[in-house]
């Protein structure tokens, strides 16, 4: 069996849900699953290096039937072995390595190299995650604005020219259906960089009101959102771009998104200060109410 020589072509950044594809490779993936690699896919995989948006849900159709895709992960090969998810030993973009989407289906599925298949991502799941991801980026920019006054030294700036608290302090970001959870480390290096976290705990509700209010203004303005891409390969650079009232915001992002902040309906964030092995962590939970 030959291993893929090119990054998988991905169509989910353009909002696609269905694609016909050619199977390039299959391999055992453990846990009673096999990995199916195709030339192209509309299926968003989870990236072990920065696992913010989970994989799509959906199905793989072969000439003999339809099977559920149990998960999809980013995989990589140097031409000798296929490494799945967290087993990838190199950074994305490393020369000589090809990065692909591995669709995981039950072992025993009749699918082989050269087969023509159809891959379909579930529309409702995709939409819920896209809304959650768009809200996540909007909330992060609104948070940067809300804590702007806490910086006493010049800091790296965000897409709107403010000190980038989100980019500097982020420890993890998890996209959920209709929401997200972002965790920010309020550690010594952040304080040394000039961020004053002193009485933050006393004003978490007010902070939530401010951030929710800012996102609400952007939603009311009907800010358009798009995904810009430098190419259609899995590792080609992509950006979330939003036309906000304060300017055009651009954030490097490999996920899927709504076409407008207006689709979010309403967004509410909540904050909690938690402890992670002695380091205070600010947790921001963002919820979308697309129905309102
Ligand atoms: Zn993103």
Short mmCIF file of C-alpha atoms in Angstrom, two decimals, residues 81 87 102 119 143 153 218 257:
data_model
loop_
_atom_site.label_atom_id
_atom_site.label_comp_id
_atom_site.label_asym_id
_atom_site.label_seq_id
_atom_site.Cartn_x
_atom_site.Cartn_y
_atom_site.Cartn_z
CA UNK A 81 4.65 5.08 8.25
CA UNK A 87 1.52 10.08 17.60
CA UNK A 102 -7.79 10.15 8.68
CA UNK A 119 -18.10 11.48 2.49
CA UNK A 143 -12.27 40.10 26.24
CA UNK A 153 3.59 47.73 29.40
CA UNK A 218 -21.00 43.29 16.88
CA UNK A 257 -17.50 29.30 10.95
#
